[in-house]
Amino acid sequence: MIGPDDVRAAARVLDGVAHRTPVVRSRTLGEHVFLKPENLQRVGAFKFRGAYNKIASLPSGAEVVAFSSGNHAQAVALASRLLGAHATILMPEDAPAAKVAATRGYGADVVTYDRYTGNREEIAAELAQEHGAEIVPPYDDPLIMAGQGTAALELVEDAGVVDTLVVPLGGGGLIAGCATIAKSLGVRRIVGVEPAAGDDWVRSFAAGERVEIDVPRTIADGLQTHAPGELTWKVAAGLVDDVVAVTDEQIVDAMRFAFERLKLVVEPSGAVGIAALREGLVEAPSAGIVISGGNVDAQRFSELIRDATIARS
Amino acid sequence: MIGPDDVRAAARVLDGVAHRTPVVRSRTLGEHVFLKPENLQRVGAFKFRGAYNKIASLPSGAEVVAFSSGNHAQAVALASRLLGAHATILMPEDAPAAKVAATRGYGADVVTYDRYTGNREEIAAELAQEHGAEIVPPYDDPLIMAGQGTAALELVEDAGVVDTLVVPLGGGGLIAGCATIAKSLGVRRIVGVEPAAGDDWVRSFAAGERVEIDVPRTIADGLQTHAPGELTWKVAAGLVDDVVAVTDEQIVDAMRFAFERLKLVVEPSGAVGIAALREGLVEAPSAGIVISGGNVDAQRFSELIRDATIARS
């Protein structure tokens, strides 16, 4: 479990290292809507906050291991380089070449595995033992959760206390940290947003315990988790007030809105909060929305927009 | 002519009204490169600064007229609404419906004309006489130039004095204002960037006087001027040190870079400074780059990226 002081401690660790991303507004979304664009964060996603906070707690020169094909990989790679740690990242062998190159570009070693025959947890554990390394998990860790919470701390510091905070839901690290600090500061309501295809959080709240689903098919690749994390669930279950779901089509519409109105590039997972607001799934006198990341390449974005345009015509 | 004090006066007029856009950096562009993303400005472009500064100088309830199919139209419309003025915007009848709608959305009246048979200056003059209105020109006006210069003032205030300031070149309002204030603050060198297809500024500097060219065919629609402005030329001729040109292909490459690395949506005209830096046309120990605007719709962006991808393959 974590408390508000853990998030404040993380903020001190991240001071001058993570970008303090701005708060932006769009009158089209509402007069009292405040967006926190973590797509402008280092490595293009909030993941840098947690990874840095975690790795900063290890001895200098530490060996770390992480498994991820997404933003967490680059976050661990960059945070390790900045802190003088050495990172080995386990990625599926069919991960996009650009992501492998970006991760190596930050100075990490990349080890690939066959995602159909290999078990990444086991391989990571073996790697960790081999290197005498610490595993940096993507969300199920108090320091990771606390680090992610600094996004909400900054949002409230810069925009004031909002009625409702809207946060994307994947493994739950972001919402666990954000809910912890936001509620302590007087935010009334925390709403999580997940892809409709992968409603593990909606089901878990309905059941009152963690429910596992098949890995969902959605364009929101950062939110393709099959169950809430163990620790994140413990933290979030008592703090999150509501969970809503958005379709892939609504996500692309929100990405287009961010592009044309906010002039911001937002990846599918990062756009779910905007989608929820635009679809009327969140009604609040004032709202903060965390835009979690912007790592979508121009080619992929173009394909999503083209497919959506064809579907509409 | 204008001086640094005119830009400072404009900054006071714009305080709390225009967004103070952030300064962003990309280590890929260089350790000492500072970008001023005016795509995040109100109406999505720096044009808001000059239009507001100009209209704020008129009596409350004034009638204003402007001709533009681009960012200036929306800038005049919004500034008028904020200041209680009434705007009539003259647009070609084949202007994109979205731009007409956006301009009307800000509360302006839109009057259309046939761009093949009508003379927009004459029609605007008639409209102005009819309405007892003041024409708000897109660049050739001291208050417009001074307003645009506030972008460079903020850049230097926030990033420090850079060696070289890189500014897109269309009619010249932006560079005239920016060069005026930047040189007064110690910036050593001002470099303008224009599309290779429309090198009216390069030719004018070579000739030592304003040279007219045919309206250039370029994707940078905001820079499709056929000659420097009369007033902007008088101001810029003595302050601008160099003019470089970039191709449409280099512009699309810079737009893609801004999308993928900066997570920013930049319109073709806005991307010329990034293109110049990436192509090695500007070498400086430190540089500020004005990104002038971000008004490109997702569909158009996708087409530009697709065409570039096909051309490369």
XYZ file of C-alpha atoms in Angstrom:
626
model
C 0.000 0.000 0.000
C 1.045 3.584 -0.486
C -0.011 6.928 0.952
C 0.119 10.561 -0.159
C 3.548 10.996 1.428
C 4.981 8.367 -0.892
C 3.772 10.386 -3.867
C 5.245 13.567 -2.385
C 8.547 11.782 -1.830
C 8.493 10.634 -5.459
C 7.885 14.236 -6.552
C 11.105 15.261 -4.781
C 13.021 12.456 -6.504
C 11.643 13.486 -9.907
C 12.154 17.225 -9.428
C 14.337 18.570 -12.234
C 14.490 15.181 -13.941
C 10.983 14.453 -15.180
C 9.338 17.193 -17.226
C 6.718 19.099 -15.347
C 4.213 18.758 -18.173
C 1.849 21.715 -18.596
C -1.861 21.748 -17.903
C -3.783 22.463 -21.100
C -7.406 23.316 -21.686
C -9.905 23.103 -24.493
C -13.103 25.074 -24.226
C -14.715 22.555 -26.572
C -14.329 19.881 -23.897
C -15.663 22.171 -21.212
C -14.981 25.408 -19.402
C -13.548 23.570 -16.390
C -11.675 20.681 -17.976
C -7.937 20.429 -17.376
C -5.732 18.049 -19.312
C -2.368 16.721 -18.165
C -0.485 15.793 -21.354
C 1.993 13.129 -20.318
C 2.635 12.528 -24.006
C 5.010 15.473 -23.502
C 6.803 13.588 -20.703
C 10.267 12.120 -21.291
C 10.015 8.943 -23.438
C 6.541 10.189 -24.405
C 4.599 8.703 -21.487
C 3.982 8.893 -17.732
C 5.901 5.627 -17.348
C 9.129 7.574 -16.897
C 7.923 8.839 -13.521
C 7.497 5.441 -11.888
C 10.528 3.822 -13.475
C 12.820 6.636 -12.375
C 11.404 6.700 -8.861
C 11.975 2.956 -8.550
C 15.464 2.814 -10.015
C 16.556 5.856 -7.976
C 15.915 3.743 -4.872
C 18.507 1.140 -5.929
C 22.249 1.368 -5.296
C 24.243 3.222 -7.957
C 25.423 0.886 -10.698
C 22.580 -1.528 -10.083
C 21.515 -4.114 -12.623
C 17.828 -3.952 -13.530
C 15.598 -6.150 -15.646
C 12.189 -5.303 -17.091
C 9.801 -6.956 -19.507
C 7.798 -4.732 -21.813
C 7.264 -4.092 -25.482
C 5.904 -0.643 -24.805
C 6.507 2.590 -22.978
C 7.761 0.927 -19.795
C 10.731 -0.492 -21.706
C 11.912 2.926 -22.817
C 11.177 4.407 -19.413
C 13.353 1.844 -17.640
C 16.081 2.228 -20.266
C 16.259 6.014 -19.950
C 15.898 6.097 -16.171
C 18.712 3.529 -15.876
C 21.010 5.552 -18.094
C 20.340 8.729 -16.133
C 20.971 6.963 -12.825
C 24.037 4.962 -13.849
C 22.214 1.639 -13.668
C 22.410 -1.065 -16.314
C 19.152 -2.253 -17.826
C 18.282 -5.453 -19.639
C 14.868 -5.365 -21.278
C 13.016 -8.490 -22.271
C 10.903 -7.930 -25.395
C 8.927 -10.288 -27.623
C 10.918 -11.136 -30.739
C 8.132 -9.733 -32.924
C 8.178 -6.339 -31.168
C 8.290 -3.422 -33.641
C 11.863 -2.753 -34.754
C 11.418 0.936 -33.944
C 10.648 0.165 -30.301
C 13.610 -2.179 -29.984
C 15.850 0.453 -31.561
C 14.500 3.199 -29.292
C 15.106 1.073 -26.202
C 18.644 0.230 -27.308
C 19.102 3.904 -28.153
C 18.650 4.721 -24.481
C 21.505 2.357 -23.696
C 19.650 -0.768 -22.589
C 20.405 -4.320 -23.650
C 17.422 -5.952 -25.319
C 16.851 -9.701 -24.999
C 14.058 -11.153 -27.116
C 11.841 -14.156 -26.507
C 9.138 -16.041 -28.354
C 5.886 -14.771 -26.918
C 4.008 -17.911 -27.985
C 6.293 -20.439 -26.301
C 8.152 -18.428 -23.652
C 6.929 -17.252 -20.248
C 8.183 -13.716 -19.791
C 7.961 -13.736 -16.010
C 10.102 -16.869 -15.842
C 12.617 -15.604 -18.371
C 12.831 -12.273 -16.534
C 13.357 -14.061 -13.223
C 16.158 -16.140 -14.781
C 17.743 -13.046 -16.285
C 17.500 -11.259 -12.951
C 19.180 -14.126 -11.148
C 21.873 -14.408 -13.814
C 22.700 -10.679 -13.634
C 22.087 -10.283 -9.910
C 19.468 -7.806 -11.024
C 16.339 -6.236 -9.632
C 13.145 -6.582 -11.656
C 11.400 -3.270 -12.331
C 7.744 -4.229 -12.724
C 5.456 -2.129 -14.942
C 2.932 -1.316 -12.204
C 2.754 -3.708 -9.261
C 5.223 -1.942 -7.005
C 4.807 0.797 -4.377
C 7.566 3.022 -5.805
C 6.194 2.672 -9.317
C 2.679 3.586 -8.172
C 3.968 6.524 -6.131
C 5.971 7.819 -9.096
C 2.986 7.713 -11.441
C 0.934 9.599 -8.845
C 3.099 12.683 -9.291
C 1.215 13.403 -12.521
C -1.972 13.980 -10.516
C -0.104 15.932 -7.851
C 1.148 18.373 -10.499
C -2.281 18.585 -12.111
C -3.925 19.611 -8.854
C -1.078 21.979 -7.960
C -1.369 23.739 -11.322
C -5.116 23.592 -12.022
C -6.523 23.545 -8.506
C -8.694 20.860 -6.921
C -11.031 19.416 -9.540
C -14.258 17.575 -8.778
C -13.395 14.489 -10.821
C -10.123 12.975 -12.003
C -10.220 10.742 -15.081
C -7.396 8.222 -15.534
C -6.652 5.445 -18.080
C -6.775 1.936 -16.628
C -4.277 -0.721 -17.646
C -2.376 -2.502 -14.923
C -3.506 0.182 -12.536
C -0.236 1.800 -11.505
C -1.236 5.207 -12.793
C -4.676 5.260 -11.194
C -3.405 3.842 -7.885
C -0.846 6.613 -7.474
C -3.088 9.351 -8.853
C -6.091 8.375 -6.722
C -3.938 8.208 -3.588
C -2.681 11.758 -3.876
C -5.768 13.286 -5.516
C -8.207 12.126 -2.849
C -5.874 13.384 -0.133
C -5.990 16.793 -1.781
C -9.780 16.931 -1.926
C -10.628 15.552 -5.351
C -14.088 14.088 -4.833
C -14.260 11.377 -7.432
C -11.850 9.155 -9.370
C -13.023 7.617 -12.642
C -11.012 4.993 -14.496
C -11.381 4.425 -18.228
C -10.610 1.159 -19.976
C -11.174 -0.178 -23.497
C -14.605 -1.788 -23.910
C -12.920 -4.899 -25.329
C -11.003 -5.460 -22.106
C -13.245 -4.701 -19.188
C -11.264 -6.466 -16.460
C -11.594 -3.511 -14.101
C -15.331 -3.059 -14.644
C -15.810 -6.770 -13.903
C -13.464 -6.706 -10.941
C -15.361 -3.832 -9.337
C -18.651 -5.611 -9.987
C -17.279 -8.790 -8.400
C -15.486 -7.022 -5.573
C -12.302 -8.901 -6.401
C -9.757 -9.193 -9.211
C -11.294 -10.861 -12.260
C -9.153 -12.242 -15.087
C -10.200 -11.989 -18.724
C -8.557 -13.037 -21.992
C -6.027 -10.524 -23.282
C -8.305 -8.019 -25.020
C -8.144 -7.090 -28.695
C -8.021 -3.300 -28.769
C -5.959 -0.593 -30.427
C -5.132 0.663 -26.906
C -2.058 -1.542 -26.616
C -0.953 0.042 -23.354
C -4.197 -1.052 -21.697
C -4.195 -4.680 -22.865
C -4.014 -6.153 -19.387
C -5.996 -9.243 -18.481
C -6.505 -8.366 -14.800
C -5.820 -5.557 -12.331
C -2.456 -5.893 -10.608
C -2.432 -7.391 -7.127
C -1.027 -4.344 -5.384
C -2.692 -1.789 -7.635
C -6.031 -3.459 -6.983
C -5.515 -3.221 -3.234
C -4.813 0.486 -3.512
C -7.365 1.351 -6.186
C -10.307 -0.734 -4.980
C -10.988 1.624 -2.089
C -10.305 4.871 -3.949
C -11.754 4.526 -7.448
C -15.416 5.531 -7.635
C -16.353 4.491 -11.118
C -15.002 2.717 -14.178
C -16.262 3.417 -17.689
C -15.369 1.811 -21.002
C -14.824 3.262 -24.472
C -14.744 1.571 -27.865
C -11.818 1.633 -30.291
C -13.878 3.829 -32.594
C -14.404 6.352 -29.806
C -10.675 6.234 -29.072
C -9.757 7.104 -32.671
C -12.269 9.932 -32.585
C -10.591 11.258 -29.434
C -7.149 10.969 -31.062
C -8.428 13.017 -33.985
C -9.866 15.594 -31.604
C -6.530 15.855 -29.767
C -4.730 16.230 -33.083
C -6.997 18.899 -34.567
C -8.008 20.864 -31.504
C -5.215 20.402 -28.981
C -2.445 19.998 -31.590
C -1.235 17.066 -29.507
C -0.263 13.586 -30.616
C -1.934 11.073 -28.317
C -1.586 7.302 -28.540
C -4.736 5.162 -28.333
C -4.251 4.286 -24.647
C -3.642 7.931 -23.859
C -6.879 9.111 -25.467
C -9.398 7.094 -23.445
C -10.058 9.883 -20.937
C -10.825 12.386 -23.682
C -13.056 9.774 -25.325
C -14.976 9.196 -22.087
C -15.601 12.911 -21.683
C -16.618 13.415 -25.293
C -19.025 10.489 -25.134
C -20.752 11.903 -22.073
C -19.602 9.058 -19.831
C -18.178 11.472 -17.263
C -20.279 14.333 -16.020
C -18.664 16.657 -13.546
C -18.628 20.371 -12.702
C -14.847 20.258 -13.160
C -12.533 17.513 -14.340
C -8.870 16.673 -14.707
C -7.915 14.208 -17.416
C -4.594 12.406 -17.587
C -3.388 11.903 -21.166
C -1.037 9.038 -20.500
C 1.164 8.927 -23.596
C 1.840 9.864 -27.212
C 3.837 7.017 -28.659
C 2.108 6.299 -31.950
C 4.034 6.628 -35.181
C 2.774 8.837 -37.985
C 2.161 5.891 -40.284
C 0.034 4.050 -37.728
C -1.894 7.209 -36.874
C -2.608 7.763 -40.566
C -3.926 4.223 -40.932
C -6.241 4.628 -37.936
C -7.608 7.909 -39.290
C -8.057 6.469 -42.774
C -9.889 3.391 -41.510
C -12.148 5.564 -39.353
C -12.894 7.854 -42.296
C -13.794 4.897 -44.496
C -15.991 3.403 -41.768
C -17.871 6.692 -41.408
C -18.447 7.221 -45.120
C 8.889 50.938 -38.434
C 8.746 49.438 -34.984
C 11.136 49.156 -32.055
C 11.588 46.821 -29.077
C 9.296 48.994 -26.944
C 6.414 48.331 -29.335
C 6.870 44.604 -28.801
C 7.015 45.090 -25.036
C 3.828 47.148 -25.179
C 2.166 44.366 -27.167
C 3.256 41.860 -24.510
C 1.387 43.900 -21.904
C -1.733 43.968 -24.093
C -1.556 40.203 -24.603
C -0.791 39.347 -20.972
C -3.439 36.935 -19.669
C -5.166 36.775 -23.066
C -2.744 35.010 -25.392
C -1.360 31.712 -24.137
C 2.214 31.920 -22.971
C 3.226 28.885 -24.998
C 5.939 26.743 -23.389
C 9.488 26.337 -24.612
C 10.129 22.723 -25.564
C 13.332 20.898 -26.347
C 14.397 17.834 -28.253
C 17.828 16.434 -27.655
C 17.682 14.901 -31.130
C 17.656 18.392 -32.636
C 20.488 19.506 -30.414
C 21.461 20.088 -26.818
C 20.848 23.830 -27.110
C 17.816 24.032 -29.361
C 14.686 25.672 -27.988
C 11.344 25.463 -29.755
C 8.471 27.898 -29.323
C 5.317 25.937 -30.257
C 2.818 28.549 -31.385
C 0.660 25.690 -32.624
C -0.446 25.652 -28.981
C -1.449 29.323 -29.220
C -5.135 30.302 -29.349
C -6.590 29.535 -32.808
C -3.565 27.272 -33.308
C -1.141 29.892 -34.597
C 0.925 32.976 -33.682
C -1.525 35.084 -35.730
C -3.652 35.599 -32.648
C -0.945 37.770 -31.105
C -0.861 40.393 -33.842
C -4.590 40.440 -34.514
C -5.420 40.949 -30.856
C -2.791 43.656 -30.422
C -4.184 45.517 -33.436
C -7.880 45.222 -32.587
C -7.222 46.149 -28.945
C -6.036 49.540 -30.232
C -9.433 50.285 -31.819
C -12.425 51.768 -29.985
C -14.685 49.247 -28.272
C -17.442 48.024 -30.583
C -15.338 48.717 -33.673
C -16.095 47.176 -37.044
C -13.158 45.326 -38.565
C -12.611 43.681 -41.939
C -9.940 41.165 -42.890
C -9.235 39.007 -45.902
C -7.747 35.578 -45.323
C -8.532 31.953 -45.910
C -6.120 30.872 -43.234
C -5.047 31.429 -39.658
C -5.379 35.211 -39.825
C -9.136 34.864 -40.413
C -9.678 32.901 -37.223
C -7.294 35.140 -35.302
C -9.228 38.280 -36.274
C -12.545 36.555 -35.549
C -11.542 35.428 -32.054
C -9.746 38.647 -31.131
C -12.800 40.637 -32.225
C -15.125 38.534 -30.130
C -12.911 38.868 -27.067
C -12.674 42.628 -27.528
C -16.314 43.302 -28.366
C -15.541 44.264 -31.952
C -17.495 43.010 -34.949
C -15.526 41.237 -37.672
C -16.335 40.623 -41.311
C -13.936 38.214 -42.983
C -13.549 38.011 -46.729
C -12.749 34.491 -47.878
C -12.520 32.889 -51.311
C -15.737 30.997 -52.100
C -13.756 27.776 -52.521
C -12.162 28.034 -49.055
C -12.405 24.774 -47.074
C -15.805 24.502 -45.376
C -14.092 23.689 -42.077
C -12.209 26.995 -42.133
C -15.341 28.976 -42.946
C -17.191 27.178 -40.161
C -14.372 27.769 -37.667
C -14.299 31.475 -38.505
C -18.069 31.763 -38.147
C -17.796 29.741 -34.949
C -15.755 32.562 -33.455
C -18.623 34.916 -34.218
C -17.400 36.599 -37.400
C -19.455 37.219 -40.530
C -17.928 35.552 -43.561
C -18.321 37.112 -47.007
C -17.097 35.058 -49.936
C -15.718 36.136 -53.297
C -14.585 34.489 -56.509
C -10.821 34.405 -56.291
C -10.456 34.157 -60.074
C -12.519 37.248 -60.949
C -12.542 39.306 -57.749
C -9.812 41.512 -56.292
C -9.778 40.924 -52.579
C -8.091 44.198 -51.692
C -10.785 46.130 -53.587
C -13.644 44.113 -52.142
C -12.202 44.504 -48.638
C -11.869 48.259 -49.155
C -15.504 48.445 -50.306
C -16.647 46.366 -47.340
C -14.646 48.561 -44.991
C -16.213 51.698 -46.402
C -19.686 50.188 -46.297
C -19.322 49.127 -42.637
C -17.246 52.098 -41.536
C -14.672 49.452 -40.680
C -10.953 49.229 -40.145
C -9.029 46.714 -42.229
C -6.836 44.389 -40.152
C -4.026 43.423 -42.515
C -2.311 40.055 -42.140
C 1.205 41.460 -41.672
C 1.852 44.922 -43.081
C 1.026 46.909 -39.963
C 3.149 48.091 -37.015
C 0.776 46.726 -34.360
C 0.535 43.364 -36.117
C 4.317 43.086 -36.366
C 4.772 44.105 -32.735
C 2.211 41.536 -31.595
C 3.916 38.712 -33.459
C 7.233 39.717 -31.908
C 5.989 38.753 -28.456
C 6.596 35.096 -29.399
C 10.339 35.802 -29.594
C 10.253 37.910 -26.423
C 8.784 34.988 -24.485
C 11.238 32.540 -26.045
C 14.231 34.587 -24.915
C 12.707 35.248 -21.493
C 12.129 31.526 -20.934
C 15.125 29.940 -22.690
C 17.729 32.693 -22.351
C 19.530 34.539 -25.152
C 20.181 32.133 -28.020
C 22.807 32.642 -30.694
C 20.429 32.237 -33.624
C 16.674 32.664 -33.999
C 14.962 30.760 -36.826
C 11.612 32.084 -38.085
C 9.221 31.102 -40.916
C 8.933 33.677 -43.684
C 5.630 34.465 -45.354
C 4.494 38.072 -45.476
C 7.160 38.854 -42.920
C 5.110 40.041 -39.946
C 6.423 37.332 -37.652
C 10.079 37.796 -38.523
C 9.863 41.596 -38.410
C 8.522 41.582 -34.861
C 10.709 38.727 -33.679
C 13.914 40.178 -35.150
C 13.190 43.587 -33.621
C 12.924 42.318 -30.089
C 15.422 39.456 -30.355
C 18.295 41.614 -31.628
C 17.623 44.147 -28.890
C 18.011 41.340 -26.357
C 21.334 40.150 -27.733
C 20.384 37.410 -30.176
C 23.252 37.492 -32.674
C 21.654 36.178 -35.820
C 18.178 35.975 -37.357
C 17.530 33.346 -40.029
C 14.325 33.266 -42.067
C 13.061 30.077 -43.695
C 10.812 29.979 -46.746
C 9.585 27.230 -49.061
C 12.009 26.550 -51.934
C 9.128 26.932 -54.404
C 8.510 30.518 -53.288
C 11.833 32.192 -52.725
C 10.664 35.804 -52.812
C 12.675 36.683 -49.703
C 15.884 35.032 -50.911
C 15.566 36.959 -54.167
C 14.678 40.191 -52.441
C 17.751 40.005 -50.221
C 19.897 39.216 -53.236
C 18.456 42.205 -55.088
C 18.449 44.498 -52.083
C 14.811 45.333 -52.747
C 11.415 43.662 -52.744
C 11.120 41.188 -55.616
C 7.764 39.785 -56.752
C 7.354 36.203 -57.871
C 4.365 34.147 -59.025
C 2.314 32.736 -56.157
C 4.342 29.639 -55.290
C 3.028 26.077 -55.366
C 3.923 24.623 -51.996
C 2.209 22.679 -49.249
C 3.165 25.523 -46.888
C -0.026 27.453 -47.585
C 0.690 30.019 -44.878
C 3.887 31.050 -46.683
C 2.438 31.381 -50.186
C 3.237 35.080 -50.511
C 4.487 36.499 -53.757
C 6.593 39.293 -52.212
C 7.718 40.595 -48.830
C 5.332 43.149 -47.358
C 6.248 46.809 -47.774
C 6.502 47.568 -44.076
C 7.797 44.151 -43.059
C 10.540 44.467 -45.666
C 11.600 47.848 -44.276
C 11.892 46.363 -40.782
C 13.332 42.982 -41.713
C 15.828 44.047 -44.370
C 18.186 45.514 -41.792
C 17.758 42.828 -39.138
C 17.574 39.463 -40.919
C 20.999 37.922 -41.483
C 20.201 34.989 -43.675
C 17.350 33.328 -45.526
C 17.300 29.617 -46.317
C 14.788 27.538 -48.281
C 13.374 24.066 -47.683
C 11.522 21.733 -50.041
C 8.025 20.366 -49.494
C 9.553 16.930 -48.943
C 11.768 18.301 -46.185
C 8.729 20.013 -44.659
C 6.759 16.742 -44.480
C 9.785 15.058 -42.924
C 9.883 17.791 -40.274
C 6.142 17.399 -39.644
C 6.687 13.694 -39.088
C 9.573 14.427 -36.732
C 7.415 16.858 -34.730
C 4.649 14.258 -34.575
C 6.787 11.338 -33.478
C 9.404 13.021 -31.316
C 7.785 16.178 -29.987
C 4.226 14.775 -29.951
C 3.174 18.054 -31.555
C 0.937 18.658 -34.542
C 2.631 21.188 -36.804
C 1.217 22.521 -40.071
C 3.484 22.668 -43.131
C 4.240 26.395 -42.749
C 5.010 25.858 -39.084
C 7.545 23.118 -39.714
C 10.014 25.005 -41.938
C 12.315 25.964 -39.063
C 12.608 22.384 -37.861
C 13.231 21.323 -41.462
C 16.024 23.874 -41.869
C 17.744 22.661 -38.724
C 17.378 19.000 -39.623
C 18.759 19.593 -43.102
C 21.858 21.287 -41.723
C 20.934 24.668 -43.193
C 21.327 26.405 -39.836
C 24.433 25.830 -37.777
C 24.601 27.575 -34.452
C 25.903 26.911 -30.940
C 22.365 27.572 -29.699
C 19.130 28.219 -31.531
C 15.524 29.194 -30.961
C 12.966 28.006 -33.484
C 9.489 29.442 -33.842
C 6.902 26.790 -34.765
C 4.309 29.121 -36.214
C 1.136 27.021 -36.266
C -0.588 23.653 -36.151
C -3.685 23.987 -38.275
C -3.624 20.893 -40.434
C -6.484 18.436 -40.244
C -5.855 14.774 -39.501
C -6.999 13.707 -42.958
C -4.636 16.086 -44.732
C -1.747 15.104 -42.466
C -2.398 11.444 -43.208
C -2.330 12.099 -46.950
C 0.969 13.974 -46.711
C 2.547 11.158 -44.677
C 1.194 8.508 -47.043
C 2.469 10.296 -50.140
C 5.888 10.752 -48.528
C 6.022 7.081 -47.556
C 5.161 6.010 -51.102
C 7.746 8.393 -52.549
C 10.433 6.950 -50.289
C 9.647 3.326 -51.033
